[in-house]
PDB file of N, CA and C in Angstrom:
ATOM      1  N   UNK A  25     -80.471 111.908 106.810  1.00 77.00           N
ATOM      2  CA  UNK A  25     -80.444 109.971 106.965  1.00 77.00           C
ATOM      3  C   UNK A  25     -81.303 110.119 105.907  1.00 77.00           C
ATOM      4  N   UNK A  26     -81.411 110.561 104.305  1.00 85.00           N
ATOM      5  CA  UNK A  26     -81.812 109.922 103.835  1.00 85.00           C
ATOM      6  C   UNK A  26     -80.162 109.401 103.240  1.00 85.00           C
ATOM      7  N   UNK A  27     -80.398 108.455 102.104  1.00 88.00           N
ATOM      8  CA  UNK A  27     -80.398 107.614 101.175  1.00 88.00           C
ATOM      9  C   UNK A  27     -78.961 108.966  99.954  1.00 88.00           C
ATOM     10  N   UNK A  28     -77.702 108.762  99.780  1.00 89.00           N
ATOM     11  CA  UNK A  28     -77.841 109.960  98.775  1.00 89.00           C
ATOM     12  C   UNK A  28     -76.423 109.118  98.664  1.00 89.00           C
ATOM     13  N   UNK A  29     -76.465 109.368  96.782  1.00 87.00           N
ATOM     14  CA  UNK A  29     -75.090 108.736  96.388  1.00 87.00           C
ATOM     15  C   UNK A  29     -74.283 109.618  96.687  1.00 87.00           C
ATOM     16  N   UNK A  30     -74.389 110.270  96.653  1.00 89.00           N
ATOM     17  CA  UNK A  30     -73.225 111.223  95.439  1.00 89.00           C
ATOM     18  C   UNK A  30     -73.046 112.092  97.204  1.00 89.00           C
ATOM     19  N   UNK A  31     -71.347 113.355  97.124  1.00 92.00           N
ATOM     20  CA  UNK A  31     -71.472 114.065  97.711  1.00 92.00           C
ATOM     21  C   UNK A  31     -72.639 115.744  97.323  1.00 92.00           C
ATOM     22  N   UNK A  32     -72.477 115.780  96.449  1.00 94.00           N
ATOM     23  CA  UNK A  32     -72.269 116.457  95.463  1.00 94.00           C
ATOM     24  C   UNK A  32     -74.138 117.251  95.727  1.00 94.00           C
ATOM     25  N   UNK A  33     -74.415 115.485  96.432  1.00 93.00           N
ATOM     26  CA  UNK A  33     -76.234 115.500  96.781  1.00 93.00           C
ATOM     27  C   UNK A  33     -76.531 116.227  97.670  1.00 93.00           C
ATOM     28  N   UNK A  34     -75.289 116.443  98.932  1.00 94.00           N
ATOM     29  CA  UNK A  34     -75.832 116.995 100.408  1.00 94.00           C
ATOM     30  C   UNK A  34     -76.927 117.975  99.932  1.00 94.00           C
ATOM     31  N   UNK A  35     -77.106 117.990 100.783  1.00 96.00           N
ATOM     32  CA  UNK A  35     -77.304 119.397 101.175  1.00 96.00           C
ATOM     33  C   UNK A  35     -76.654 119.760 102.298  1.00 96.00           C
ATOM     34  N   UNK A  36     -76.031 121.006 102.243  1.00 97.00           N
ATOM     35  CA  UNK A  36     -75.004 122.153 103.166  1.00 97.00           C
ATOM     36  C   UNK A  36     -75.376 121.170 105.207  1.00 97.00           C
ATOM     37  N   UNK A  37     -75.900 121.327 105.206  1.00 96.00           N
ATOM     38  CA  UNK A  37     -76.719 120.740 106.575  1.00 96.00           C
ATOM     39  C   UNK A  37     -75.615 119.281 106.821  1.00 96.00           C
ATOM     40  N   UNK A  38     -76.543 118.521 105.730  1.00 95.00           N
ATOM     41  CA  UNK A  38     -76.551 116.524 106.218  1.00 95.00           C
ATOM     42  C   UNK A  38     -74.286 117.198 105.712  1.00 95.00           C
ATOM     43  N   UNK A  39     -74.036 117.999 104.562  1.00 95.00           N
ATOM     44  CA  UNK A  39     -72.153 117.095 104.277  1.00 95.00           C
ATOM     45  C   UNK A  39     -71.465 117.400 106.077  1.00 95.00           C
ATOM     46  N   UNK A  40     -72.231 118.779 106.666  1.00 96.00           N
ATOM     47  CA  UNK A  40     -71.604 119.225 108.301  1.00 96.00           C
ATOM     48  C   UNK A  40     -71.590 118.585 109.029  1.00 96.00           C
ATOM     49  N   UNK A  41     -72.806 118.474 109.231  1.00 94.00           N
ATOM     50  CA  UNK A  41     -73.585 116.975 109.076  1.00 94.00           C
ATOM     51  C   UNK A  41     -71.999 116.032 109.609  1.00 94.00           C
ATOM     52  N   UNK A  42     -72.365 115.500 108.522  1.00 94.00           N
ATOM     53  CA  UNK A  42     -71.115 114.275 108.489  1.00 94.00           C
ATOM     54  C   UNK A  42     -69.514 114.491 108.377  1.00 94.00           C
ATOM     55  N   UNK A  43     -69.374 115.321 107.868  1.00 95.00           N
ATOM     56  CA  UNK A  43     -67.823 115.043 108.757  1.00 95.00           C
ATOM     57  C   UNK A  43     -67.315 115.515 109.389  1.00 95.00           C
ATOM     58  N   UNK A  44     -68.528 116.135 110.383  1.00 96.00           N
ATOM     59  CA  UNK A  44     -68.657 116.232 112.058  1.00 96.00           C
ATOM     60  C   UNK A  44     -68.614 114.831 113.565  1.00 96.00           C
ATOM     61  N   UNK A  45     -69.678 113.921 112.350  1.00 95.00           N
ATOM     62  CA  UNK A  45     -69.214 112.276 112.446  1.00 95.00           C
ATOM     63  C   UNK A  45     -68.613 111.990 112.725  1.00 95.00           C
ATOM     64  N   UNK A  46     -67.464 111.988 110.754  1.00 96.00           N
ATOM     65  CA  UNK A  46     -66.155 111.393 110.986  1.00 96.00           C
ATOM     66  C   UNK A  46     -65.075 111.383 111.461  1.00 96.00           C
ATOM     67  N   UNK A  47     -64.639 112.991 112.089  1.00 97.00           N
ATOM     68  CA  UNK A  47     -63.858 113.224 112.945  1.00 97.00           C
ATOM     69  C   UNK A  47     -64.183 113.425 114.210  1.00 97.00           C
ATOM     70  N   UNK A  48     -65.590 113.233 114.954  1.00 97.00           N
ATOM     71  CA  UNK A  48     -65.839 112.012 115.898  1.00 97.00           C
ATOM     72  C   UNK A  48     -65.399 110.649 115.931  1.00 97.00           C
ATOM     73  N   UNK A  49     -66.110 110.025 115.242  1.00 97.00           N
ATOM     74  CA  UNK A  49     -65.752 108.878 114.582  1.00 97.00           C
ATOM     75  C   UNK A  49     -63.742 108.832 114.516  1.00 97.00           C
ATOM     76  N   UNK A  50     -63.386 109.634 113.954  1.00 97.00           N
ATOM     77  CA  UNK A  50     -61.467 108.961 114.665  1.00 97.00           C
ATOM     78  C   UNK A  50     -61.022 108.705 115.939  1.00 97.00           C
ATOM     79  N   UNK A  51     -62.003 110.668 116.264  1.00 97.00           N
ATOM     80  CA  UNK A  51     -61.326 110.497 117.814  1.00 97.00           C
ATOM     81  C   UNK A  51     -61.624 109.061 118.837  1.00 97.00           C
ATOM     82  N   UNK A  52     -62.689 108.828 118.452  1.00 97.00           N
ATOM     83  CA  UNK A  52     -63.173 107.329 118.975  1.00 97.00           C
ATOM     84  C   UNK A  52     -63.197 105.934 118.567  1.00 97.00           C
ATOM     85  N   UNK A  53     -61.847 105.760 117.810  1.00 96.00           N
ATOM     86  CA  UNK A  53     -61.227 104.729 117.592  1.00 96.00           C
ATOM     87  C   UNK A  53     -59.867 105.218 117.537  1.00 96.00           C
ATOM     88  N   UNK A  54     -59.675 106.477 117.283  1.00 97.00           N
ATOM     89  CA  UNK A  54     -58.221 106.485 118.567  1.00 97.00           C
ATOM     90  C   UNK A  54     -58.369 106.304 119.496  1.00 97.00           C
ATOM     91  N   UNK A  55     -58.592 106.735 120.629  1.00 96.00           N
ATOM     92  CA  UNK A  55     -58.868 106.354 122.052  1.00 96.00           C
ATOM     93  C   UNK A  55     -59.192 104.622 121.999  1.00 96.00           C
ATOM     94  N   UNK A  56     -60.171 103.685 121.894  1.00 96.00           N
ATOM     95  CA  UNK A  56     -61.069 103.041 121.601  1.00 96.00           C
ATOM     96  C   UNK A  56     -58.770 101.097 121.171  1.00 96.00           C
ATOM     97  N   UNK A  57     -58.818 102.508 120.135  1.00 94.00           N
ATOM     98  CA  UNK A  57     -57.256 101.475 119.975  1.00 94.00           C
ATOM     99  C   UNK A  57     -56.352 101.005 119.609  1.00 94.00           C
ATOM    100  N   UNK A  58     -55.937 103.325 120.034  1.00 95.00           N
ATOM    101  CA  UNK A  58     -54.376 103.290 119.878  1.00 95.00           C
ATOM    102  C   UNK A  58     -53.791 102.835 118.502  1.00 95.00           C
ATOM    103  N   UNK A  59     -53.830 103.435 116.951  1.00 94.00           N
ATOM    104  CA  UNK A  59     -53.972 102.463 116.100  1.00 94.00           C
ATOM    105  C   UNK A  59     -52.423 103.742 116.032  1.00 94.00           C
ATOM    106  N   UNK A  60     -52.153 102.998 115.186  1.00 94.00           N
ATOM    107  CA  UNK A  60     -50.954 103.581 114.701  1.00 94.00           C
ATOM    108  C   UNK A  60     -50.745 104.842 113.311  1.00 94.00           C
ATOM    109  N   UNK A  61     -52.334 104.668 113.190  1.00 94.00           N
ATOM    110  CA  UNK A  61     -52.802 105.283 111.361  1.00 94.00           C
ATOM    111  C   UNK A  61     -54.054 105.264 112.066  1.00 94.00           C
ATOM    112  N   UNK A  62     -54.488 105.775 110.827  1.00 94.00           N
ATOM    113  CA  UNK A  62     -56.320 105.358 109.653  1.00 94.00           C
ATOM    114  C   UNK A  62     -56.325 105.803 108.757  1.00 94.00           C
ATOM    115  N   UNK A  63     -56.990 104.903 108.150  1.00 91.00           N
ATOM    116  CA  UNK A  63     -57.629 104.570 105.726  1.00 91.00           C
ATOM    117  C   UNK A  63     -59.293 105.440 106.202  1.00 91.00           C
ATOM    118  N   UNK A  64     -58.943 106.849 106.430  1.00 94.00           N
ATOM    119  CA  UNK A  64     -60.851 107.708 105.649  1.00 94.00           C
ATOM    120  C   UNK A  64     -61.067 107.564 104.495  1.00 94.00           C
ATOM    121  N   UNK A  65     -62.271 106.781 104.433  1.00 91.00           N
ATOM    122  CA  UNK A  65     -62.482 106.923 103.220  1.00 91.00           C
ATOM    123  C   UNK A  65     -64.140 107.060 102.220  1.00 91.00           C
ATOM    124  N   UNK A  66     -64.206 106.854 101.019  1.00 88.00           N
ATOM    125  CA  UNK A  66     -65.620 106.424 100.430  1.00 88.00           C
ATOM    126  C   UNK A  66     -65.441 106.208  99.459  1.00 88.00           C
ATOM    127  N   UNK A  67     -66.144 105.298  98.663  1.00 82.00           N
ATOM    128  CA  UNK A  67     -66.248 104.224  97.648  1.00 82.00           C
ATOM    129  C   UNK A  67     -67.516 104.595  96.902  1.00 82.00           C
ATOM    130  N   UNK A  68     -67.344 105.599  95.974  1.00 83.00           N
ATOM    131  CA  UNK A  68     -69.149 106.079  95.428  1.00 83.00           C
ATOM    132  C   UNK A  68     -68.818 105.558  93.523  1.00 83.00           C
ATOM    133  N   UNK A  69     -70.014 104.822  94.587  1.00 78.00           N
ATOM    134  CA  UNK A  69     -70.305 104.307  93.139  1.00 78.00           C
ATOM    135  C   UNK A  69     -69.365 102.296  92.623  1.00 78.00           C
ATOM    136  N   UNK A  70     -70.424 101.506  92.936  1.00 75.00           N
ATOM    137  CA  UNK A  70     -69.778 100.487  92.441  1.00 75.00           C
ATOM    138  C   UNK A  70     -68.920 100.428  91.915  1.00 75.00           C
ATOM    139  N   UNK A  71     -68.655 100.744  90.553  1.00 78.00           N
ATOM    140  CA  UNK A  71     -66.614 100.686  89.844  1.00 78.00           C
ATOM    141  C   UNK A  71     -65.631 101.521  91.463  1.00 78.00           C
ATOM    142  N   UNK A  72     -66.247 101.931  91.976  1.00 74.00           N
ATOM    143  CA  UNK A  72     -65.484 102.396  92.081  1.00 74.00           C
ATOM    144  C   UNK A  72     -65.057 101.197  93.722  1.00 74.00           C
ATOM    145  N   UNK A  73     -65.771 100.380  93.628  1.00 70.00           N
ATOM    146  CA  UNK A  73     -66.263  99.933  94.862  1.00 70.00           C
ATOM    147  C   UNK A  73     -67.309  99.454  96.711  1.00 70.00           C
ATOM    148  N   UNK A  74     -67.415 100.485  96.089  1.00 65.00           N
ATOM    149  CA  UNK A  74     -69.028 101.156  97.058  1.00 65.00           C
ATOM    150  C   UNK A  74     -70.300  99.562  96.525  1.00 65.00           C
ATOM    151  N   UNK A  75     -69.670  99.207  97.842  1.00 67.00           N
ATOM    152  CA  UNK A  75     -71.220  97.876  97.723  1.00 67.00           C
ATOM    153  C   UNK A  75     -72.144  97.930  98.571  1.00 67.00           C
ATOM    154  N   UNK A  76     -72.464  99.351  97.923  1.00 70.00           N
ATOM    155  CA  UNK A  76     -73.781  99.914  98.746  1.00 70.00           C
ATOM    156  C   UNK A  76     -73.912 101.653  98.544  1.00 70.00           C
ATOM    157  N   UNK A  77     -74.088 101.254  96.261  1.00 69.00           N
ATOM    158  CA  UNK A  77     -73.593 102.157  95.921  1.00 69.00           C
ATOM    159  C   UNK A  77     -75.422 103.497  96.043  1.00 69.00           C
ATOM    160  N   UNK A  78     -76.333 102.802  96.487  1.00 77.00           N
ATOM    161  CA  UNK A  78     -77.485 104.681  96.178  1.00 77.00           C
ATOM    162  C   UNK A  78     -77.769 105.010  97.157  1.00 77.00           C
ATOM    163  N   UNK A  79     -76.464 104.436  98.575  1.00 83.00           N
ATOM    164  CA  UNK A  79     -76.230 105.570  99.988  1.00 83.00           C
ATOM    165  C   UNK A  79     -74.604 105.829  99.685  1.00 83.00           C
ATOM    166  N   UNK A  80     -74.137 106.637 100.134  1.00 87.00           N
ATOM    167  CA  UNK A  80     -72.709 107.106 100.495  1.00 87.00           C
ATOM    168  C   UNK A  80     -72.622 107.033 101.707  1.00 87.00           C
ATOM    169  N   UNK A  81     -70.829 106.465 102.309  1.00 87.00           N
ATOM    170  CA  UNK A  81     -71.034 106.108 103.194  1.00 87.00           C
ATOM    171  C   UNK A  81     -69.164 106.585 103.525  1.00 87.00           C
ATOM    172  N   UNK A  82     -69.081 106.305 104.515  1.00 90.00           N
ATOM    173  CA  UNK A  82     -67.046 106.901 105.246  1.00 90.00           C
ATOM    174  C   UNK A  82     -66.377 105.529 105.753  1.00 90.00           C
ATOM    175  N   UNK A  83     -65.756 105.029 105.634  1.00 90.00           N
ATOM    176  CA  UNK A  83     -65.033 103.911 106.426  1.00 90.00           C
ATOM    177  C   UNK A  83     -64.191 104.791 107.555  1.00 90.00           C
ATOM    178  N   UNK A  84     -64.093 104.559 107.694  1.00 93.00           N
ATOM    179  CA  UNK A  84     -62.761 104.284 109.011  1.00 93.00           C
ATOM    180  C   UNK A  84     -62.527 103.577 109.954  1.00 93.00           C
ATOM    181  N   UNK A  85     -61.159 102.613 108.513  1.00 89.00           N
ATOM    182  CA  UNK A  85     -60.498 102.342 109.291  1.00 89.00           C
ATOM    183  C   UNK A  85     -59.331 102.113 110.209  1.00 89.00           C
ATOM    184  N   UNK A  86     -58.666 101.677 111.773  1.00 90.00           N
ATOM    185  CA  UNK A  86     -57.236 101.945 112.072  1.00 90.00           C
ATOM    186  C   UNK A  86     -56.255 100.373 111.405  1.00 90.00           C
ATOM    187  N   UNK A  87     -54.879 101.281 111.658  1.00 90.00           N
ATOM    188  CA  UNK A  87     -54.356 100.520 111.125  1.00 90.00           C
ATOM    189  C   UNK A  87     -52.936 100.273 111.588  1.00 90.00           C
ATOM    190  N   UNK A  88     -51.975  99.625 112.014  1.00 88.00           N
ATOM    191  CA  UNK A  88     -51.213  98.989 112.231  1.00 88.00           C
ATOM    192  C   UNK A  88     -50.179  99.079 111.160  1.00 88.00           C
ATOM    193  N   UNK A  89     -49.092  99.013 112.332  1.00 87.00           N
ATOM    194  CA  UNK A  89     -47.304  98.760 110.883  1.00 87.00           C
ATOM    195  C   UNK A  89     -47.563  97.290 111.432  1.00 87.00           C
ATOM    196  N   UNK A  90     -47.357  96.509 109.917  1.00 81.00           N
ATOM    197  CA  UNK A  90     -47.464  95.487 109.976  1.00 81.00           C
ATOM    198  C   UNK A  90     -48.693  94.483 109.543  1.00 81.00           C
ATOM    199  N   UNK A  91     -49.823  94.842 109.934  1.00 80.00           N
ATOM    200  CA  UNK A  91     -50.923  95.029 109.670  1.00 80.00           C
ATOM    201  C   UNK A  91     -51.943  93.868 108.717  1.00 80.00           C
ATOM    202  N   UNK A  92     -52.757  92.523 109.210  1.00 72.00           N
ATOM    203  CA  UNK A  92     -52.776  91.740 108.094  1.00 72.00           C
ATOM    204  C   UNK A  92     -54.045  92.206 107.148  1.00 72.00           C
ATOM    205  N   UNK A  93     -54.065  93.504 106.437  1.00 65.00           N
ATOM    206  CA  UNK A  93     -54.819  94.015 105.435  1.00 65.00           C
ATOM    207  C   UNK A  93     -54.902  93.269 104.477  1.00 65.00           C
ATOM    208  N   UNK A  94     -53.289  92.808 103.707  1.00 60.00           N
ATOM    209  CA  UNK A  94     -53.387  92.695 102.531  1.00 60.00           C
ATOM    210  C   UNK A  94     -54.256  91.237 102.495  1.00 60.00           C
ATOM    211  N   UNK A  95     -54.268  90.287 104.387  1.00 61.00           N
ATOM    212  CA  UNK A  95     -55.309  89.172 103.858  1.00 61.00           C
ATOM    213  C   UNK A  95     -56.366  88.741 102.067  1.00 61.00           C
ATOM    214  N   UNK A  96     -57.289  89.735 102.781  1.00 65.00           N
ATOM    215  CA  UNK A  96     -58.402  89.694 101.936  1.00 65.00           C
ATOM    216  C   UNK A  96     -57.979  89.701 100.754  1.00 65.00           C
ATOM    217  N   UNK A  97     -57.343  91.003  99.827  1.00 60.00           N
ATOM    218  CA  UNK A  97     -57.390  90.717  98.795  1.00 60.00           C
ATOM    219  C   UNK A  97     -56.215  89.222  97.889  1.00 60.00           C
ATOM    220  N   UNK A  98     -55.066  89.351  98.225  1.00 63.00           N
ATOM    221  CA  UNK A  98     -54.460  87.714  98.661  1.00 63.00           C
ATOM    222  C   UNK A  98     -55.044  86.287  98.293  1.00 63.00           C
ATOM    223  N   UNK A  99     -55.726  86.653 100.039  1.00 63.00           N
ATOM    224  CA  UNK A  99     -55.556  85.298 100.378  1.00 63.00           C
ATOM    225  C   UNK A  99     -57.320  84.656 101.090  1.00 63.00           C
ATOM    226  N   UNK A 100     -58.328  85.171  99.964  1.00 65.00           N
ATOM    227  CA  UNK A 100     -59.910  86.066  99.996  1.00 65.00           C
ATOM    228  C   UNK A 100     -60.095  85.526 101.628  1.00 65.00           C
ATOM    229  N   UNK A 101     -59.338  86.114 102.998  1.00 65.00           N
ATOM    230  CA  UNK A 101     -58.923  86.296 104.532  1.00 65.00           C
ATOM    231  C   UNK A 101     -59.828  87.200 105.254  1.00 65.00           C
ATOM    232  N   UNK A 102     -60.857  87.326 106.041  1.00 66.00           N
ATOM    233  CA  UNK A 102     -60.181  88.303 107.226  1.00 66.00           C
ATOM    234  C   UNK A 102     -60.863  87.838 108.222  1.00 66.00           C
ATOM    235  N   UNK A 103     -59.342  88.713 108.993  1.00 70.00           N
ATOM    236  CA  UNK A 103     -59.225  88.602 110.204  1.00 70.00           C
ATOM    237  C   UNK A 103     -60.157  89.643 110.985  1.00 70.00           C
ATOM    238  N   UNK A 104     -61.434  88.509 112.572  1.00 69.00           N
ATOM    239  CA  UNK A 104     -61.847  89.928 113.127  1.00 69.00           C
ATOM    240  C   UNK A 104     -60.920  89.778 114.349  1.00 69.00           C
ATOM    241  N   UNK A 105     -60.792  90.066 114.838  1.00 77.00           N
ATOM    242  CA  UNK A 105     -60.155  90.009 116.354  1.00 77.00           C
ATOM    243  C   UNK A 105     -60.648  90.025 118.009  1.00 77.00           C
ATOM    244  N   UNK A 106     -62.681  90.923 117.361  1.00 88.00           N
ATOM    245  CA  UNK A 106     -63.434  90.928 118.196  1.00 88.00           C
ATOM    246  C   UNK A 106     -64.545  90.875 117.397  1.00 88.00           C
ATOM    247  N   UNK A 107     -65.871  90.651 118.848  1.00 89.00           N
ATOM    248  CA  UNK A 107     -67.190  89.633 117.645  1.00 89.00           C
ATOM    249  C   UNK A 107     -67.439  91.897 117.690  1.00 89.00           C
ATOM    250  N   UNK A 108     -67.971  91.675 117.081  1.00 89.00           N
ATOM    251  CA  UNK A 108     -68.664  93.561 116.233  1.00 89.00           C
ATOM    252  C   UNK A 108     -69.180  93.991 117.445  1.00 89.00           C
ATOM    253  N   UNK A 109     -70.436  93.637 118.302  1.00 94.00           N
ATOM    254  CA  UNK A 109     -70.604  94.250 119.543  1.00 94.00           C
ATOM    255  C   UNK A 109     -69.356  93.725 121.038  1.00 94.00           C
ATOM    256  N   UNK A 110     -68.964  93.297 120.868  1.00 94.00           N
ATOM    257  CA  UNK A 110     -66.893  94.155 121.527  1.00 94.00           C
ATOM    258  C   UNK A 110     -66.805  95.780 121.829  1.00 94.00           C
ATOM    259  N   UNK A 111     -66.792  95.838 119.820  1.00 93.00           N
ATOM    260  CA  UNK A 111     -66.185  96.891 119.039  1.00 93.00           C
ATOM    261  C   UNK A 111     -67.347  97.628 118.710  1.00 93.00           C
ATOM    262  N   UNK A 112     -68.334  97.400 118.863  1.00 94.00           N
ATOM    263  CA  UNK A 112     -69.835  99.159 118.783  1.00 94.00           C
ATOM    264  C   UNK A 112     -69.367  99.243 119.868  1.00 94.00           C
ATOM    265  N   UNK A 113     -69.434  98.549 121.280  1.00 95.00           N
ATOM    266  CA  UNK A 113     -69.703  98.636 123.022  1.00 95.00           C
ATOM    267  C   UNK A 113     -68.148  99.652 123.562  1.00 95.00           C
ATOM    268  N   UNK A 114     -66.871  99.426 122.869  1.00 94.00           N
ATOM    269  CA  UNK A 114     -65.999 100.084 122.526  1.00 94.00           C
ATOM    270  C   UNK A 114     -66.073 101.527 122.310  1.00 94.00           C
ATOM    271  N   UNK A 115     -66.144 101.858 121.168  1.00 95.00           N
ATOM    272  CA  UNK A 115     -66.360 103.127 120.430  1.00 95.00           C
ATOM    273  C   UNK A 115     -67.471 104.021 120.889  1.00 95.00           C
ATOM    274  N   UNK A 116     -68.408 103.344 121.457  1.00 95.00           N
ATOM    275  CA  UNK A 116     -69.604 104.171 122.412  1.00 95.00           C
ATOM    276  C   UNK A 116     -68.647 104.096 123.379  1.00 95.00           C
ATOM    277  N   UNK A 117     -68.685 103.871 124.293  1.00 95.00           N
ATOM    278  CA  UNK A 117     -67.227 103.855 125.617  1.00 95.00           C
ATOM    279  C   UNK A 117     -66.483 105.567 124.935  1.00 95.00           C
ATOM    280  N   UNK A 118     -66.082 105.385 124.440  1.00 96.00           N
ATOM    281  CA  UNK A 118     -65.436 106.333 123.489  1.00 96.00           C
ATOM    282  C   UNK A 118     -65.358 107.595 122.334  1.00 96.00           C
ATOM    283  N   UNK A 119     -66.833 107.277 122.255  1.00 95.00           N
ATOM    284  CA  UNK A 119     -67.207 108.507 121.574  1.00 95.00           C
ATOM    285  C   UNK A 119     -67.147 109.549 122.286  1.00 95.00           C
ATOM    286  N   UNK A 120     -66.670 110.967 121.832  1.00 92.00           N
ATOM    287  CA  UNK A 120     -66.460 112.423 122.338  1.00 92.00           C
ATOM    288  C   UNK A 120     -67.961 112.548 123.165  1.00 92.00           C
ATOM    289  N   UNK A 121     -67.576 113.327 124.267  1.00 86.00           N
ATOM    290  CA  UNK A 121     -68.878 113.638 125.167  1.00 86.00           C
ATOM    291  C   UNK A 121     -69.474 115.150 124.362  1.00 86.00           C
ATOM    292  N   UNK A 122     -70.040 114.684 124.257  1.00 72.00           N
ATOM    293  CA  UNK A 122     -71.659 116.088 123.779  1.00 72.00           C
ATOM    294  C   UNK A 122     -72.144 115.597 121.982  1.00 72.00           C
ATOM    295  N   UNK A 123     -71.163 114.878 121.257  1.00 64.00           N
ATOM    296  CA  UNK A 123     -70.911 114.217 119.635  1.00 64.00           C
ATOM    297  C   UNK A 123     -72.170 113.345 119.618  1.00 64.00           C
ATOM    298  N   UNK A 124     -73.732 113.751 118.930  1.00 60.00           N
ATOM    299  CA  UNK A 124     -74.092 112.999 118.426  1.00 60.00           C
ATOM    300  C   UNK A 124     -74.304 111.480 118.134  1.00 60.00           C
TER     301      UNK A 124
END
């Protein structure tokens, strides 16, 4: 729960907890949204696109063939098909049982 900017700054226990959580999150996203694929990644540092460079975080983005990912870069438009509270509820319901 401490802020760390780089993967190499994580303790072994923090690293293990992070990747278990990433695994659990990918399972929840797959169950809740049934995407065709996923983007899973980190942007480490401002030059890499890290918007909060003082701590690392993992992005998990569901993807479908023909989705509108390009609109942010080309049209400066974001597509949000449901409220964030609805997304949170769906992911909580799909989170693997017994996971943190």
